[in-house]
mmCIF file of C-alpha atoms and ligand atoms in Angstrom:
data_model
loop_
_atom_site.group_PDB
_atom_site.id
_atom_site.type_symbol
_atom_site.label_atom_id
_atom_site.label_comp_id
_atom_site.label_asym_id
_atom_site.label_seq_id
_atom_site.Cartn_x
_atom_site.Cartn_y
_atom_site.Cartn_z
ATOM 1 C CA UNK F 1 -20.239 9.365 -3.334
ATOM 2 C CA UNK F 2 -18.857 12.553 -4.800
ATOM 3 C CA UNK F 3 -15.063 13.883 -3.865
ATOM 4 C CA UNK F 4 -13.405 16.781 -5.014
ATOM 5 C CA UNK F 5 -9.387 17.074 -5.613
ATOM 6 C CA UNK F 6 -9.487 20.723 -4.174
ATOM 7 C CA UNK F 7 -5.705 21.198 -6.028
ATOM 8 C CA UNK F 8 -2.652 19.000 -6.974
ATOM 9 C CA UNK F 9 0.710 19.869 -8.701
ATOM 10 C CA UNK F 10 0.849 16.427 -10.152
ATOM 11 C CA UNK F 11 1.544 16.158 -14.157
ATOM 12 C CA UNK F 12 -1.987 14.560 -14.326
ATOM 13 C CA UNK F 13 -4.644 12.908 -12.249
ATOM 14 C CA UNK F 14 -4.900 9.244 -13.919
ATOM 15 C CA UNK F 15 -3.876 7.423 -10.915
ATOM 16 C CA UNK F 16 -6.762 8.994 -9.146
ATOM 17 C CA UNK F 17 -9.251 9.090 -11.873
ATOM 18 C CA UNK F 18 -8.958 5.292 -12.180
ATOM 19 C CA UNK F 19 -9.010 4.435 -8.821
ATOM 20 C CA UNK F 20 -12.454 6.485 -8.345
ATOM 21 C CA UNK F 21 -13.711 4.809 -11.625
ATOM 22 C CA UNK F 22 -13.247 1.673 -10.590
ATOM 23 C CA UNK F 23 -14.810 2.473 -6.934
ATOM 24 C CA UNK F 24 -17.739 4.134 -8.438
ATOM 25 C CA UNK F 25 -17.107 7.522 -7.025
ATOM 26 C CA UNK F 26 -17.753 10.522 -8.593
ATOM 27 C CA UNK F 27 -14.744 13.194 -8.886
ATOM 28 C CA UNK F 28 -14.402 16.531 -9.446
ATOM 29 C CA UNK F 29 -11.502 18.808 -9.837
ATOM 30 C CA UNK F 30 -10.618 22.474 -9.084
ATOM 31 C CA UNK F 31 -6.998 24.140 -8.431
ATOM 32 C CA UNK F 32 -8.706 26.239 -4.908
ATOM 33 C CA UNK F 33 -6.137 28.596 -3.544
ATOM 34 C CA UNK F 34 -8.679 29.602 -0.574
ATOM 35 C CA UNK F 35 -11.591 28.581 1.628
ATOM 36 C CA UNK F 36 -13.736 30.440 -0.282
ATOM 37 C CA UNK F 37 -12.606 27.966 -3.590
ATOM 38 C CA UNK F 38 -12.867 24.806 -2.032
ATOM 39 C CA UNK F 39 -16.587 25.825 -1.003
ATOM 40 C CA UNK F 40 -17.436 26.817 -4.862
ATOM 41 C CA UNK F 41 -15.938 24.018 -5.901
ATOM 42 C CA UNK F 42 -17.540 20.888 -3.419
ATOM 43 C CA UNK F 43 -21.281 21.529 -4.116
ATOM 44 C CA UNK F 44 -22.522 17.864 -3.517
ATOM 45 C CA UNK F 45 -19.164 16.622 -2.597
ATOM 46 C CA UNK F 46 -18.825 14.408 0.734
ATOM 47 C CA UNK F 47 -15.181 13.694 0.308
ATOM 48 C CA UNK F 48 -12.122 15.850 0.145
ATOM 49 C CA UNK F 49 -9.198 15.115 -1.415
ATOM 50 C CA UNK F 50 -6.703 17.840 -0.757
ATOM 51 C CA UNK F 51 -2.877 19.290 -1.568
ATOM 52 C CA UNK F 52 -2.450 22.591 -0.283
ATOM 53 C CA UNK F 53 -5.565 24.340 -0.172
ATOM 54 C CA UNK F 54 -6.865 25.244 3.480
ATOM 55 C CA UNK F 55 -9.590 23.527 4.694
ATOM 56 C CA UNK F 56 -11.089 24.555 7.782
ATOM 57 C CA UNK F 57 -14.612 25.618 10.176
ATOM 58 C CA UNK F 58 -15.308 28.310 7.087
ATOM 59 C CA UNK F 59 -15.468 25.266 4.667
ATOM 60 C CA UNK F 60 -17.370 22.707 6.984
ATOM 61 C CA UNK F 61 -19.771 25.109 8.120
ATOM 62 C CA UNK F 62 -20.976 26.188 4.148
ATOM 63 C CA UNK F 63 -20.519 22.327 3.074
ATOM 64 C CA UNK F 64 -21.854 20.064 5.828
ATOM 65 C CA UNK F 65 -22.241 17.303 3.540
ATOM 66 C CA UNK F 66 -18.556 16.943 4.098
ATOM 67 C CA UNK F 67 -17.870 13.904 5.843
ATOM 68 C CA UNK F 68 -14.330 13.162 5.307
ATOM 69 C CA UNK F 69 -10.652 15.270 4.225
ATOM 70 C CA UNK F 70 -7.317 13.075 2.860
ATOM 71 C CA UNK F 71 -4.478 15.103 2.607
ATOM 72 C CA UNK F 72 -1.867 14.163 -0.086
ATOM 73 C CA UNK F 73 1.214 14.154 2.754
ATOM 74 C CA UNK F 74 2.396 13.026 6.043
ATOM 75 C CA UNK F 75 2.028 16.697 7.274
ATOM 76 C CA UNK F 76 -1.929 17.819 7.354
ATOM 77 C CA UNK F 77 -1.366 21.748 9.129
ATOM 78 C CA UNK F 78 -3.069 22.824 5.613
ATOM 79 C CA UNK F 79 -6.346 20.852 7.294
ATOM 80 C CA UNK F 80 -7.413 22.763 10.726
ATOM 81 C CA UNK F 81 -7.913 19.486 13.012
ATOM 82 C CA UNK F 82 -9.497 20.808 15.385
ATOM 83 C CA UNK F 83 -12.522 22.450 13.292
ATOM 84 C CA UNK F 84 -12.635 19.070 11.746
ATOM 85 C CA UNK F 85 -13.708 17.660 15.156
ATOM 86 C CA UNK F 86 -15.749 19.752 16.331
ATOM 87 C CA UNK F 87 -17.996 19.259 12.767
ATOM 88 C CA UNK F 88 -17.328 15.755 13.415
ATOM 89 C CA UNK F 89 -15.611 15.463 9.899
ATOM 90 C CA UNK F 90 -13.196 12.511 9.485
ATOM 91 C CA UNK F 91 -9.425 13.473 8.420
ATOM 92 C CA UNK F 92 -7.067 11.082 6.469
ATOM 93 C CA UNK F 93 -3.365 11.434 5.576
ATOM 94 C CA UNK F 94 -0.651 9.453 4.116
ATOM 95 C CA UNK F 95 1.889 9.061 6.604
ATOM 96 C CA UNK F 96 4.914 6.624 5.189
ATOM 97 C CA UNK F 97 4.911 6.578 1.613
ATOM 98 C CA UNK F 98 7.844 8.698 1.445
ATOM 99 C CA UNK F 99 9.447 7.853 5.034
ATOM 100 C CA UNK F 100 12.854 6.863 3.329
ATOM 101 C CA UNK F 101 13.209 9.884 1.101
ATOM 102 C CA UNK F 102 12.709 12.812 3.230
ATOM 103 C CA UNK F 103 15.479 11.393 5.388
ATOM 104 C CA UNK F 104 18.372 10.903 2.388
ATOM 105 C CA UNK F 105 16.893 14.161 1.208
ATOM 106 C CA UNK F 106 17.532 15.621 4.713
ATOM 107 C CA UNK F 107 20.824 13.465 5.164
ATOM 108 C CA UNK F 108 21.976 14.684 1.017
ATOM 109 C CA UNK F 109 21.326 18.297 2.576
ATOM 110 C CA UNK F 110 23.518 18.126 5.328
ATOM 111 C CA UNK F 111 26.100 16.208 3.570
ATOM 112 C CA UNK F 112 26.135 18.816 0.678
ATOM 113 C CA UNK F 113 26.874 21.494 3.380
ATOM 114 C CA UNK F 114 29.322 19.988 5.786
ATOM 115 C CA UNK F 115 30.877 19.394 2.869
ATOM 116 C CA UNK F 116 30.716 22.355 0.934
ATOM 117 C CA UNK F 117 29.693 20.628 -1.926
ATOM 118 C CA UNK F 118 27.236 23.180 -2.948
ATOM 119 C CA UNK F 119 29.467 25.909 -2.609
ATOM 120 C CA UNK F 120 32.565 24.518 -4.474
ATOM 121 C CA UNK F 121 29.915 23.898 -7.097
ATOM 122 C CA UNK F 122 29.475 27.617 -7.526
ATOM 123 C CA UNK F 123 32.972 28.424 -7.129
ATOM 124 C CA UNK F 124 34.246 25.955 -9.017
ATOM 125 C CA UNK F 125 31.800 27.441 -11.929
ATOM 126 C CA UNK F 126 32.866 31.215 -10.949
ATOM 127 C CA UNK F 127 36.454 30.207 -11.740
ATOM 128 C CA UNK F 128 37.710 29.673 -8.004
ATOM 129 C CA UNK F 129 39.732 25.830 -8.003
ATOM 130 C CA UNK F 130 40.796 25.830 -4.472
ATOM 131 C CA UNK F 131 39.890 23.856 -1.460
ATOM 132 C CA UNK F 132 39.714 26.135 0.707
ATOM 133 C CA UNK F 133 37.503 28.657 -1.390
ATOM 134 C CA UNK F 134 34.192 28.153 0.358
ATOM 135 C CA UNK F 135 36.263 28.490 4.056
ATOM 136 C CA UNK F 136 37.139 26.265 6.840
ATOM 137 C CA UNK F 137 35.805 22.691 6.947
ATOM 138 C CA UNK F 138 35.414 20.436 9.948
ATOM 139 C CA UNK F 139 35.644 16.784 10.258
ATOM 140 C CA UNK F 140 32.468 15.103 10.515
ATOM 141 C CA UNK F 141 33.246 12.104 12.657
ATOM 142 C CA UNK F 142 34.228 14.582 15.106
ATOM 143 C CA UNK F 143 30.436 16.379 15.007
ATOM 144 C CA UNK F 144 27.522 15.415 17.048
ATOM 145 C CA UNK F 145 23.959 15.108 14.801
ATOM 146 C CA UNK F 146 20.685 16.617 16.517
ATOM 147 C CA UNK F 147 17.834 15.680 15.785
ATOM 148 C CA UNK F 148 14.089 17.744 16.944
ATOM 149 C CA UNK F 149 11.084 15.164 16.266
ATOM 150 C CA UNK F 150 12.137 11.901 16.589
ATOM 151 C CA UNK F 151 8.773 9.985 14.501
ATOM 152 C CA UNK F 152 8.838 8.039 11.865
ATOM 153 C CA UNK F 153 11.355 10.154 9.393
ATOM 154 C CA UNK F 154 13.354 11.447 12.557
ATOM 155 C CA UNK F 155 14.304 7.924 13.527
ATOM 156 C CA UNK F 156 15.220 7.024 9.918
ATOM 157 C CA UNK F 157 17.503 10.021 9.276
ATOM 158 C CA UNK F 158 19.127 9.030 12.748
ATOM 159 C CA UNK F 159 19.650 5.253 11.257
ATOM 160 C CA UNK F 160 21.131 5.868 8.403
ATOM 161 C CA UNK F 161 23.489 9.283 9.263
ATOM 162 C CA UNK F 162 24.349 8.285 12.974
ATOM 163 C CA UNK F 163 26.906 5.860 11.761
ATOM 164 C CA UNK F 164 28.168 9.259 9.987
ATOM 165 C CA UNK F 165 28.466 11.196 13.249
ATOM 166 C CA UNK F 166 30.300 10.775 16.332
ATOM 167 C CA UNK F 167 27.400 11.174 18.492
ATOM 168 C CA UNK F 168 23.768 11.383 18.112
ATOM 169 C CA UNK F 169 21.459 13.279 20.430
ATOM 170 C CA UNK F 170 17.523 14.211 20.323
ATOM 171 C CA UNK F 171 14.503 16.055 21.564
ATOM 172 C CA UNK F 172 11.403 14.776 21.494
ATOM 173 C CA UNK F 173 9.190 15.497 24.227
ATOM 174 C CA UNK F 174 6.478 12.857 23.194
ATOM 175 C CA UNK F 175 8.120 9.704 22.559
ATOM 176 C CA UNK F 176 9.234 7.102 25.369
ATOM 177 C CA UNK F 177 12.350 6.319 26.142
ATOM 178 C CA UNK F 178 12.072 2.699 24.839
ATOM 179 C CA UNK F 179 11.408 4.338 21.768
ATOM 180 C CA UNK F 180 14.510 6.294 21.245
ATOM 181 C CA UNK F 181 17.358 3.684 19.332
ATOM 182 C CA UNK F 182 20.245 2.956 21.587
ATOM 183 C CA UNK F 183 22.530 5.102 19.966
ATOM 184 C CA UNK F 184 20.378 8.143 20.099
ATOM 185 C CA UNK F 185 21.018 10.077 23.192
ATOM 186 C CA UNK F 186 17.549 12.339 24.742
ATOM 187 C CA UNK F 187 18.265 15.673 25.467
ATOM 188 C CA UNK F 188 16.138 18.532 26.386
ATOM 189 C CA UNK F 189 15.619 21.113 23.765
ATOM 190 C CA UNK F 190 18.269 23.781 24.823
ATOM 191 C CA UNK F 191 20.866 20.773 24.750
ATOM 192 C CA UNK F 192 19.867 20.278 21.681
ATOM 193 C CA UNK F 193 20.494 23.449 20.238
ATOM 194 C CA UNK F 194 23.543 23.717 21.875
ATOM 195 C CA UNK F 195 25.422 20.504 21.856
ATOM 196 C CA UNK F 196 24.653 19.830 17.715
ATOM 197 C CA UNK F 197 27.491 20.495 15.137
ATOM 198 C CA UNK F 198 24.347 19.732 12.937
ATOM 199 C CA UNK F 199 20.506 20.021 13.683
ATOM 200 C CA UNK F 200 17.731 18.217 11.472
ATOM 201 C CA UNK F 201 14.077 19.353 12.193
ATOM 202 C CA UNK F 202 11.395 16.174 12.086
ATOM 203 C CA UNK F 203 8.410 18.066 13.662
ATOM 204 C CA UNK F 204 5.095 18.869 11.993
ATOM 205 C CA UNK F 205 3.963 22.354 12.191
ATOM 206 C CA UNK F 206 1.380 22.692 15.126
ATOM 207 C CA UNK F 207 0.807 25.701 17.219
ATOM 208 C CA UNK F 208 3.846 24.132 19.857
ATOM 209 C CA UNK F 209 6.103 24.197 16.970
ATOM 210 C CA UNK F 210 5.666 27.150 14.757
ATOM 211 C CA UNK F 211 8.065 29.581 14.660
ATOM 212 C CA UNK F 212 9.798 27.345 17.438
ATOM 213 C CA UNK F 213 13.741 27.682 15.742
ATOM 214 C CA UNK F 214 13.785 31.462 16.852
ATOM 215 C CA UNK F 215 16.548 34.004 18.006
ATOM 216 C CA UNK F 216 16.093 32.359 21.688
ATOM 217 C CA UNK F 217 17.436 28.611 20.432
ATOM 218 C CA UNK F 218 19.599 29.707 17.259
ATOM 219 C CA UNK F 219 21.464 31.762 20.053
ATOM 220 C CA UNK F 220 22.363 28.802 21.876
ATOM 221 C CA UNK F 221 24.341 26.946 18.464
ATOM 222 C CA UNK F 222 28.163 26.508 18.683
ATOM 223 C CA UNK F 223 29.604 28.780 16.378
ATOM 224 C CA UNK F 224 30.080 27.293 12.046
ATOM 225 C CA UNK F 225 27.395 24.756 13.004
ATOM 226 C CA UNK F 226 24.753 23.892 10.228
ATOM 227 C CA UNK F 227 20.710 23.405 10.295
ATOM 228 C CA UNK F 228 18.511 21.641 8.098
ATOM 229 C CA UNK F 229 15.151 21.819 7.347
ATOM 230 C CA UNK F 230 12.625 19.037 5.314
ATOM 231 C CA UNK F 231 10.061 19.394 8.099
ATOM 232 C CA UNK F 232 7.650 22.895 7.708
ATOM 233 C CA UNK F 233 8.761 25.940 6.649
ATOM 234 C CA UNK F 234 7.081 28.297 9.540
ATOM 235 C CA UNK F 235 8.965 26.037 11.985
ATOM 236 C CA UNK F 236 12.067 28.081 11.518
ATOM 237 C CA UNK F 237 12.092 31.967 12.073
ATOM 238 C CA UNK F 238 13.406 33.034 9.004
ATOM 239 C CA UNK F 239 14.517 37.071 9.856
ATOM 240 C CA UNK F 240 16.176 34.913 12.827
ATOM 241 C CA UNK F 241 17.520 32.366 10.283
ATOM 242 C CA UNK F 242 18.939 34.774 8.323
ATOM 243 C CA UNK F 243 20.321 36.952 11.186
ATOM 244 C CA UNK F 244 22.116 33.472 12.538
ATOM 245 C CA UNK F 245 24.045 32.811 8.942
ATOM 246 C CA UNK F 246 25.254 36.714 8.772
ATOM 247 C CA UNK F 247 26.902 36.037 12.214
ATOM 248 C CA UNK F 248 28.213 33.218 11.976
ATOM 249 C CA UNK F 249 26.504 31.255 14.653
ATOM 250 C CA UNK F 250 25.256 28.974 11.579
ATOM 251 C CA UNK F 251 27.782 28.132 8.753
ATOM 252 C CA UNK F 252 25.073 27.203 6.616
ATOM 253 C CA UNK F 253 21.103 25.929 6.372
ATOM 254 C CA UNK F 254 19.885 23.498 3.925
ATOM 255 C CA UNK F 255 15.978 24.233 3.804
ATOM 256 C CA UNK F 256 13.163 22.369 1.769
ATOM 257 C CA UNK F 257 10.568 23.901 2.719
ATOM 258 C CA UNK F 258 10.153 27.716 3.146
ATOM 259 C CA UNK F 259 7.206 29.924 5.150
ATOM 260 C CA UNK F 260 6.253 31.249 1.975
ATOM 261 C CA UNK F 261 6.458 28.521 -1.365
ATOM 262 C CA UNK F 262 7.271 29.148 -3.764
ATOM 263 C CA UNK F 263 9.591 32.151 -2.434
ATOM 264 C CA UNK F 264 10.414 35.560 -4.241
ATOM 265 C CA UNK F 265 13.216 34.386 -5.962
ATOM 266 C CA UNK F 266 14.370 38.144 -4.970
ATOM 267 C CA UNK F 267 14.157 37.773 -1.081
ATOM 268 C CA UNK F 268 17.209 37.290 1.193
ATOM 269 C CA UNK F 269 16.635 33.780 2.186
ATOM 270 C CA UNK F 270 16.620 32.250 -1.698
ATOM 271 C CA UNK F 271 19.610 34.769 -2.313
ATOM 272 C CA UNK F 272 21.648 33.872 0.318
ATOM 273 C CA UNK F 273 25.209 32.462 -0.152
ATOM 274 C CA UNK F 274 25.130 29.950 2.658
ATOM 275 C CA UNK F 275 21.598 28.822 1.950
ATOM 276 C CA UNK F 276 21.206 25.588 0.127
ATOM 277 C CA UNK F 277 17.482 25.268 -1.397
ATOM 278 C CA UNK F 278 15.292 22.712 -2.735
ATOM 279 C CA UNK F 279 11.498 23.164 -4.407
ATOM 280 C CA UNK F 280 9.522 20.983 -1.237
ATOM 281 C CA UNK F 281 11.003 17.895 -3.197
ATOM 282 C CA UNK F 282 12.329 15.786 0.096
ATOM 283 C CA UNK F 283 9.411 13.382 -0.157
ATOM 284 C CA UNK F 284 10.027 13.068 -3.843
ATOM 285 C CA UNK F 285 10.844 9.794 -5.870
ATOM 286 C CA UNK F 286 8.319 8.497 -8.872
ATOM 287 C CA UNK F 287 7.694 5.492 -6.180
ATOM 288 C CA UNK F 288 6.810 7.643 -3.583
ATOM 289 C CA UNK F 289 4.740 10.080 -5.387
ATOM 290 C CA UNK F 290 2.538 7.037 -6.801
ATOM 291 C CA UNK F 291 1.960 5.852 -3.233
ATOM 292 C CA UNK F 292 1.776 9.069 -1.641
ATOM 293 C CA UNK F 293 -1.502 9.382 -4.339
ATOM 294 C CA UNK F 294 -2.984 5.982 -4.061
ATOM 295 C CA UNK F 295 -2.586 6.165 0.225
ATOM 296 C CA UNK F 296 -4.188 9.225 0.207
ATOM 297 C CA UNK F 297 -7.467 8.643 -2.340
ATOM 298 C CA UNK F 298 -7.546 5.172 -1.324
ATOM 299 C CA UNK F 299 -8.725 6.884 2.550
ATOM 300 C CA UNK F 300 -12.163 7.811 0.560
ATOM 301 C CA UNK F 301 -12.326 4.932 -1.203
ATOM 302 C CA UNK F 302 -12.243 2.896 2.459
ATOM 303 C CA UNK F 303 -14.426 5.138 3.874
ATOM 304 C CA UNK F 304 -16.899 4.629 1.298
ATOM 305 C CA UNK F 305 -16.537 1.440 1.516
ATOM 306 C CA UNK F 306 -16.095 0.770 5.603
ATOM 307 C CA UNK F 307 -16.913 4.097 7.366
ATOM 308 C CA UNK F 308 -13.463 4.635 8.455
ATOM 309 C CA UNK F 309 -10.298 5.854 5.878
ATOM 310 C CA UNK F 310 -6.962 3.369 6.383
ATOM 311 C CA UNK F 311 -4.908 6.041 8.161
ATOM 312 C CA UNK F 312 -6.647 8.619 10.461
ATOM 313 C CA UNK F 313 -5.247 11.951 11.783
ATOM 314 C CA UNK F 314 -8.905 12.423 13.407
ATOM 315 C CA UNK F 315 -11.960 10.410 13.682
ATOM 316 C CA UNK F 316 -15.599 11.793 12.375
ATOM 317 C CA UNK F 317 -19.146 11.198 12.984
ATOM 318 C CA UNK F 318 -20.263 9.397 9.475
ATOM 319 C CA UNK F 319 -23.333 11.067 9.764
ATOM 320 C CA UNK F 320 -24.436 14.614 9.941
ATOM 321 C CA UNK F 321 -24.238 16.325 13.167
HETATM 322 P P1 LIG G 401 5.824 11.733 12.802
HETATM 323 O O1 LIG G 401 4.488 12.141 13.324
HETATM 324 O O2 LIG G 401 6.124 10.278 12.639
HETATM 325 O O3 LIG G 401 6.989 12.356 13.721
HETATM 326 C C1 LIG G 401 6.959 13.676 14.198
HETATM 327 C C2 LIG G 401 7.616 13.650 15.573
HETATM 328 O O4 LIG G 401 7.726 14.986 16.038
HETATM 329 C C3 LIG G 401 6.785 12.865 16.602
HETATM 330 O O5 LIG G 401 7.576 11.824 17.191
HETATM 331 C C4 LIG G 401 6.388 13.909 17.629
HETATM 332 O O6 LIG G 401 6.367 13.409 18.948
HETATM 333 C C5 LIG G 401 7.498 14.939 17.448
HETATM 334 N N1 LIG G 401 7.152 16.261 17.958
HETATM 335 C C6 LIG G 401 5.959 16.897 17.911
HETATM 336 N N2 LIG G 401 6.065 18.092 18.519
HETATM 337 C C7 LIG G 401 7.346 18.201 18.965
HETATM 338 C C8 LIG G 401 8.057 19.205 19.663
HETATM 339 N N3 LIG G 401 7.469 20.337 20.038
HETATM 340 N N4 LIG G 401 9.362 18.987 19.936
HETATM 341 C C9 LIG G 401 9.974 17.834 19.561
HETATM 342 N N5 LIG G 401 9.338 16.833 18.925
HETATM 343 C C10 LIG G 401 8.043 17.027 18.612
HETATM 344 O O7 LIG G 401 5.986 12.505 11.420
HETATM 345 P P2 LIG G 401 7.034 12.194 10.257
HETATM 346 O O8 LIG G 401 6.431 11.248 9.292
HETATM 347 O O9 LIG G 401 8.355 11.877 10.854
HETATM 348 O O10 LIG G 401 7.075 13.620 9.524
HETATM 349 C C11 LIG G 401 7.529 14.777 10.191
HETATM 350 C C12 LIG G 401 7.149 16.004 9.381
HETATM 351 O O11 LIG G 401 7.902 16.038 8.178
HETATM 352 C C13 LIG G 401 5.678 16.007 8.886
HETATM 353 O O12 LIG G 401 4.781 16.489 9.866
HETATM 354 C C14 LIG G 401 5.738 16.909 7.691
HETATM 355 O O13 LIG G 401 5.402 18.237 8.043
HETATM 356 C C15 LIG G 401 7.198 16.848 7.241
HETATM 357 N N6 LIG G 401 7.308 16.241 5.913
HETATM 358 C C16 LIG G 401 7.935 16.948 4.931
HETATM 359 C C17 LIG G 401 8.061 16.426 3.660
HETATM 360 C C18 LIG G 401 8.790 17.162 2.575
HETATM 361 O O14 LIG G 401 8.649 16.814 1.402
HETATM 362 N N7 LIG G 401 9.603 18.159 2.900
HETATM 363 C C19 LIG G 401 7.469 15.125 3.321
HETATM 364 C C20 LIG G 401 6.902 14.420 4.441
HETATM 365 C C21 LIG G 401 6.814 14.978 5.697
#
């Protein structure tokens, strides 16, 4: 078997490169930016192993010795599903190696703002010593938490900053209610947006969810109340976003991930005062990226091995169509 790493932003690939050794795969390694880069790049190649270069119908249909896609992540938009079934190509992710630290990431975020913490951090280094310099602050155990996408990292951030909050309330259309902890409260998605103090986004990006934080549910926030984002960039409607923060209907927004990354360090959303930012980094931790790598080559390795990668997204024909 041959696999190609169609891109990574990891320091090196040793992890990888020994895991394949010892398997008896072949690998191969490109930085593709496009479709038209990952075909180049995965002559021979039956495996994918892929960060954030878009694989899709244009790819499957040039390389149909491609059997099988692993995505480095939880979140696998980058990889068009759909095409994938219909070429009957298996698709692999790596769903909870990071679980715990998107939600203190996302919890840190929202802290940091309700807080101010950021923003007496650049006032206090301006020159400004008071406590009131970054404006009014509210008291937390007063607020009510939201949280849209109540899955694996959605339930965590709700364990561990409920306790935080004086009420908890969600949306998630696809979950049971046995599956909602008894101190989260379900809520339809306008309630949502208008009964948090603070809102946490938990979704992937699909076609449902893109661009779903727009003018129509940002209108519907209690004025000073503050959004965070670890989920997807293109979830949130960033011209909205912005438009939100300059009238006060949001206080702040803590965002992770951005439509475009990395942004123009010039654009309004990076230079905005009320906007905390961090580089895509909630799933970060040395632990996390080790297992994040092994889950997700270890799905080729299993395949390989069994027919079948340890965590499917979608399942393939192991044979050519
Ligand atoms: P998950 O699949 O366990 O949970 C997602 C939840 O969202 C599911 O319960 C699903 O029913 C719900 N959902 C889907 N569509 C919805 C909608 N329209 N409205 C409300 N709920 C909806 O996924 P997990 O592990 O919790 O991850 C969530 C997302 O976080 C990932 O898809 C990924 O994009 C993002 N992520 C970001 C990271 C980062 O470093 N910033 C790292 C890891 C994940």
């Amino acid at each position: 078997m041959k696999v190609l790493i169609t891109d990574y932003d990891f320091p090196d690939l040793e992890l990888e490169q020994s895991l394949y050794g010892a398997a008896g795969i072949e690998l191969v390694v490109a930085q593709c930016r496009s479709e038209a880069d990952v075909i180049d790049a995965s002559a021979g190649c039956q495996g994918l192993l892929v960060q954030y270069a878009p694989v899709n119908k244009k790819v499957f249909t040039a390389r149909p010795d491609i059997r099988i896609v692993s995505r480095y992540g939880a979140g696998y938009d980058t990889v068009d599903v759909a095409d994938a079934r219909e070429h009957g190509v298996w698709v692999g992710n790596s769903p909870d190696y990071g679980v715990g630290e998107v939600a203190t990431h996302a919890f840190a975020m929202m802290l940091s703002l309700l807080r101010h913490i950021a923003f007496y951090d650049r006032d206090v280094k301006a020159g400004t010593w008071h406590f009131t310099s970054s404006g009014v602050m509210r008291r937390v155990s007063d607020m009510t938490l939201g949280i849209l996408g109540l899955g694996r990292i959605g339930k965590r951030m709700a364990h561990i900053a409920g306790p935080s909050f004086k009420r908890v309330i969600a949306c998630d259309p696809y979950i049971i209610d046995g599956d909602f902890p008894a101190y989260v409260e379900r809520v339809t998605l306008q309630e949502l947006f208008s009964g948090s103090d603070a809102l946490t986004l938990h979704v992937p990006l699909t076609a449902e969810t893109r661009g779903i934080v727009g003018r129509d549910l940002l209108g519907l926030m209690k004025p000073g109340s503050v959004l965070v984002n670890t989920s997807r960039g293109p979830v949130v409607d960033t011209d909205a976003l912005l438009d939100a923060l300059d009238r006060g209907v949001l206080d702040s927004a803590g965002l992770d991930v951005l439509p475009v990354e990395p942004p123009d360090t010039g654009s309004r959303i990076v230079q905005h005062p009320r906007v905390l930012l961090s580089p895509h980094a909630a799933f970060y931790s040395q632990t996390a990226e080790r297992e994040l790598r092994r889950k997700a080559a270890q799905n080729l390795i299993d395949w390989a091995r069994t027919g079948r990668p340890t965590y499917v997204v979608a399942e393939g024909r192991n044979s050519h169509p």
